[in-house]
């Protein structure tokens, strides 16, 4: 199909891209993208698609479809103060669909039934295709020439055709590491961010052990009963504390011992951790 006949969309993953297939034989198609993408015309991705008027009457609101390719994702609707502020600033609101399983996006790509926007951590290579997605570099050059993307990010996201279709997250440049001395480098295992203002208020108590940490949480609760002293994702609590005990806690159930794979339950520090 000729490029001028396609509907293209923007895709975001743990990256963002624009998708360009059209479903069926319609010139407009019903594409649904992966990551987050916006349904716009192939001739003019920035064209007004006649949205609805806002309360102040100053701008139209365009509704774009968003497919989130993470079945665990907790946000099912575009609502709340953050969503409202984004809509206010951009004139865009999103109709959110969360994946039911990991088969849904590949089927959507194969059928050409893609949304305007897709948020995903998988199928990036398949989506990074000018027949499916808008190249970011073309869009930035034409519609947002002042939008700056670090050259390192551009380099690592550029595909064989010379275009980049998304900017993956969970990446920091060398300069960003230098500018943020408290940043935590890891493979996905979480760290704990501490509020320095409260620590100073409590006299900067030392905490080098788990008992010290628990004591500190109690001090916070006593000083500020209205606060929740510790907030952690329930899916990451175990792996965080396993790491503190020196147990590798990546995405698998194995660790390396003398060049061989061992099941994590056999780790020599596992017994100490299990008595936590």
XYZ file of C-alpha atoms in Angstrom:
276
model
C 0.000 0.000 0.000
C 1.311 3.455 -0.857
C 2.523 5.519 2.086
C 0.051 8.330 1.333
C -2.835 5.895 1.738
C -1.864 4.696 5.190
C -2.948 5.790 8.612
C 0.117 6.086 10.831
C 0.333 5.968 14.562
C 2.684 6.690 17.395
C 4.102 3.843 19.457
C 5.582 4.050 22.964
C 7.496 1.325 24.795
C 9.345 1.326 27.778
C 9.505 3.220 24.248
C 7.334 5.346 21.784
C 6.590 4.957 18.042
C 4.080 5.865 15.290
C 2.250 3.088 13.507
C 1.434 3.203 9.791
C -0.584 0.138 8.754
C -4.235 0.347 7.851
C -6.698 -2.383 8.613
C -8.705 -4.087 5.892
C -9.032 -2.245 2.586
C -10.078 1.074 4.041
C -7.828 4.020 3.300
C -8.184 5.165 6.883
C -7.894 1.757 8.528
C -8.433 0.975 12.165
C -4.830 0.607 13.247
C -4.043 -0.002 16.824
C -0.461 0.361 17.835
C 1.766 -0.986 20.497
C 3.327 1.214 23.097
C 1.492 4.493 22.901
C 0.522 5.908 19.560
C -1.744 8.569 18.118
C -4.168 8.081 15.223
C -3.320 10.753 12.669
C -3.446 11.151 8.927
C -0.497 9.928 6.887
C -0.318 13.169 4.943
C -0.262 15.304 8.094
C 0.375 13.674 11.489
C -0.169 17.047 13.112
C -3.489 17.757 11.447
C -6.510 18.671 13.509
C -8.924 15.753 13.653
C -11.881 17.830 14.853
C -11.967 17.048 18.530
C -14.385 18.375 21.113
C -14.176 21.795 22.679
C -12.855 22.291 26.206
C -14.741 24.077 28.945
C -12.832 27.318 28.328
C -13.612 27.101 24.621
C -9.990 27.760 23.667
C -8.903 24.418 22.254
C -10.184 21.158 20.894
C -9.605 17.907 22.724
C -8.527 15.028 20.518
C -9.183 11.511 21.829
C -6.543 8.965 20.865
C -6.629 5.236 21.500
C -3.860 3.803 23.687
C -2.997 0.109 23.999
C -0.888 -0.796 27.049
C 0.836 -4.112 26.428
C 1.258 -4.964 30.119
C -1.597 -6.984 31.598
C -0.526 -6.021 35.135
C -0.819 -2.292 34.451
C -3.015 -0.721 37.149
C -4.334 2.289 35.205
C -7.391 1.419 33.126
C -8.827 4.890 32.489
C -7.592 8.334 31.510
C -8.682 10.265 34.568
C -7.319 12.071 37.585
C -5.368 15.268 38.180
C -2.320 14.206 36.144
C -4.409 13.101 33.150
C -6.434 16.326 33.343
C -3.269 18.446 33.368
C -1.834 16.593 30.360
C -5.091 17.116 28.456
C -5.091 20.783 29.431
C -1.532 21.253 28.167
C -1.756 19.141 25.007
C -5.394 19.055 23.965
C -5.243 15.255 23.944
C -7.008 12.636 26.023
C -6.571 8.891 25.774
C -8.947 5.968 25.524
C -7.001 3.259 27.370
C -7.039 -0.483 26.688
C -4.841 -2.793 28.787
C -3.692 -6.089 27.269
C -5.342 -9.263 28.492
C -2.294 -11.430 27.639
C 0.980 -11.427 25.689
C -0.670 -12.756 22.501
C -2.833 -9.706 21.890
C -0.241 -7.297 20.468
C 1.323 -9.768 17.976
C -2.169 -10.522 16.651
C -2.919 -6.815 16.324
C 0.288 -6.261 14.373
C -0.417 -9.220 12.087
C -3.971 -8.076 11.384
C -3.126 -4.391 11.013
C -5.739 -3.580 13.631
C -3.603 -1.163 15.632
C -4.559 1.726 17.951
C -3.232 5.245 17.774
C -0.686 4.670 20.534
C 1.031 1.609 21.967
C 3.047 1.211 25.166
C 5.095 -1.977 25.200
C 8.343 -3.680 26.150
C 8.092 -6.319 23.419
C 7.789 -6.515 19.619
C 9.840 -3.327 19.290
C 11.684 -4.630 16.204
C 8.428 -5.510 14.465
C 6.946 -2.100 15.239
C 10.104 -0.248 14.186
C 9.086 -0.321 10.563
C 8.064 2.624 8.367
C 5.145 0.540 7.051
C 3.787 0.319 10.585
C 5.100 3.277 12.556
C 6.031 6.906 12.084
C 9.745 7.584 12.443
C 10.223 9.954 15.347
C 13.024 11.778 13.558
C 10.682 12.799 10.725
C 7.976 13.955 13.125
C 10.379 15.895 15.326
C 11.973 17.628 12.342
C 8.616 18.658 10.891
C 6.467 19.378 13.937
C 8.725 19.861 16.958
C 12.157 21.073 15.817
C 12.901 22.391 19.310
C 12.266 18.990 20.925
C 15.735 17.785 21.870
C 16.634 14.123 22.328
C 20.076 13.216 23.622
C 22.280 11.901 20.767
C 23.104 8.793 22.794
C 19.430 7.906 23.057
C 18.976 8.509 19.351
C 21.948 6.267 18.559
C 20.828 3.291 20.622
C 17.263 3.469 19.286
C 18.093 3.970 15.590
C 17.170 0.980 13.414
C 18.845 -0.364 10.274
C 16.799 1.947 8.032
C 18.348 4.985 9.752
C 15.177 5.965 11.614
C 14.229 5.708 15.260
C 10.637 4.861 16.091
C 10.706 5.086 19.860
C 12.873 6.092 22.778
C 13.018 3.266 25.307
C 12.993 4.127 28.982
C 15.060 2.650 31.850
C 18.188 4.218 30.397
C 20.378 7.106 31.542
C 23.265 8.780 29.767
C 26.701 9.184 31.304
C 26.056 12.883 31.858
C 22.785 12.152 33.661
C 24.616 9.791 36.022
C 27.113 12.535 36.737
C 24.348 15.063 37.377
C 22.434 12.793 39.779
C 24.798 11.471 42.406
C 22.028 9.661 44.302
C 20.722 7.773 41.278
C 20.528 3.989 41.628
C 21.871 1.734 38.908
C 20.297 -1.726 38.706
C 18.769 -4.322 36.408
C 15.200 -3.592 37.434
C 15.457 -4.380 41.135
C 14.176 -1.364 43.059
C 16.023 0.872 45.443
C 14.579 2.993 48.229
C 14.372 6.762 47.878
C 14.629 8.603 51.193
C 13.255 12.033 52.007
C 16.235 14.060 53.156
C 14.073 16.712 54.838
C 12.571 14.141 57.221
C 15.962 12.531 57.883
C 17.405 15.913 58.833
C 14.399 16.584 61.037
C 15.079 13.306 62.861
C 18.752 14.188 63.331
C 20.146 12.042 60.498
C 20.062 8.786 62.499
C 22.457 6.089 61.316
C 20.938 3.010 59.737
C 23.285 0.278 58.601
C 21.239 -2.786 59.506
C 17.703 -3.920 58.918
C 16.931 -3.292 62.607
C 18.177 0.279 62.192
C 15.911 0.680 59.196
C 12.845 -0.639 61.037
C 13.652 1.676 63.949
C 13.877 4.616 61.558
C 10.461 3.827 60.117
C 9.056 3.847 63.646
C 10.631 7.263 64.274
C 8.999 8.619 61.135
C 5.593 7.279 62.162
C 5.939 8.723 65.652
C 6.950 12.147 64.329
C 4.485 12.152 61.429
C 1.555 9.836 62.224
C -0.232 11.015 59.080
C 2.501 9.550 56.837
C 3.053 6.009 55.580
C 6.774 5.495 56.405
C 7.510 2.978 53.662
C 5.827 2.497 50.298
C 6.997 -0.328 48.029
C 5.478 -2.237 45.135
C 4.301 -5.577 46.520
C 5.890 -7.369 43.565
C 9.350 -6.031 44.408
C 9.553 -6.168 48.190
C 11.052 -9.670 48.316
C 13.634 -9.066 45.593
C 14.745 -5.782 47.181
C 15.495 -7.356 50.543
C 17.028 -10.446 48.932
C 19.487 -8.101 47.237
C 20.353 -6.516 50.582
C 21.279 -9.967 51.866
C 23.593 -10.501 48.898
C 21.284 -12.799 46.956
C 21.060 -12.177 43.227
C 17.453 -11.236 42.611
C 17.100 -10.553 38.921
C 14.302 -11.758 36.669
C 15.156 -15.460 36.922
C 15.190 -18.083 39.660
C 18.848 -19.012 39.272
C 22.236 -17.783 40.354
C 25.747 -18.701 39.272
C 28.048 -20.742 41.503
C 31.485 -21.791 40.276
C 30.367 -21.486 36.676
C 27.184 -23.530 37.166
C 23.537 -22.504 37.448
C 22.021 -23.153 40.870
C 18.403 -22.736 41.947
C 18.050 -19.604 44.055
C 16.698 -21.497 47.070
C 20.137 -23.123 47.384
C 21.875 -19.778 47.788
C 24.055 -19.872 50.958
C 22.463 -16.650 52.222
C 18.904 -17.835 51.625
C 18.477 -19.285 55.094
C 19.484 -16.003 56.702
C 17.036 -14.154 54.457
C 14.202 -16.610 55.170
C 14.535 -15.855 58.875
C 13.837 -12.188 58.204
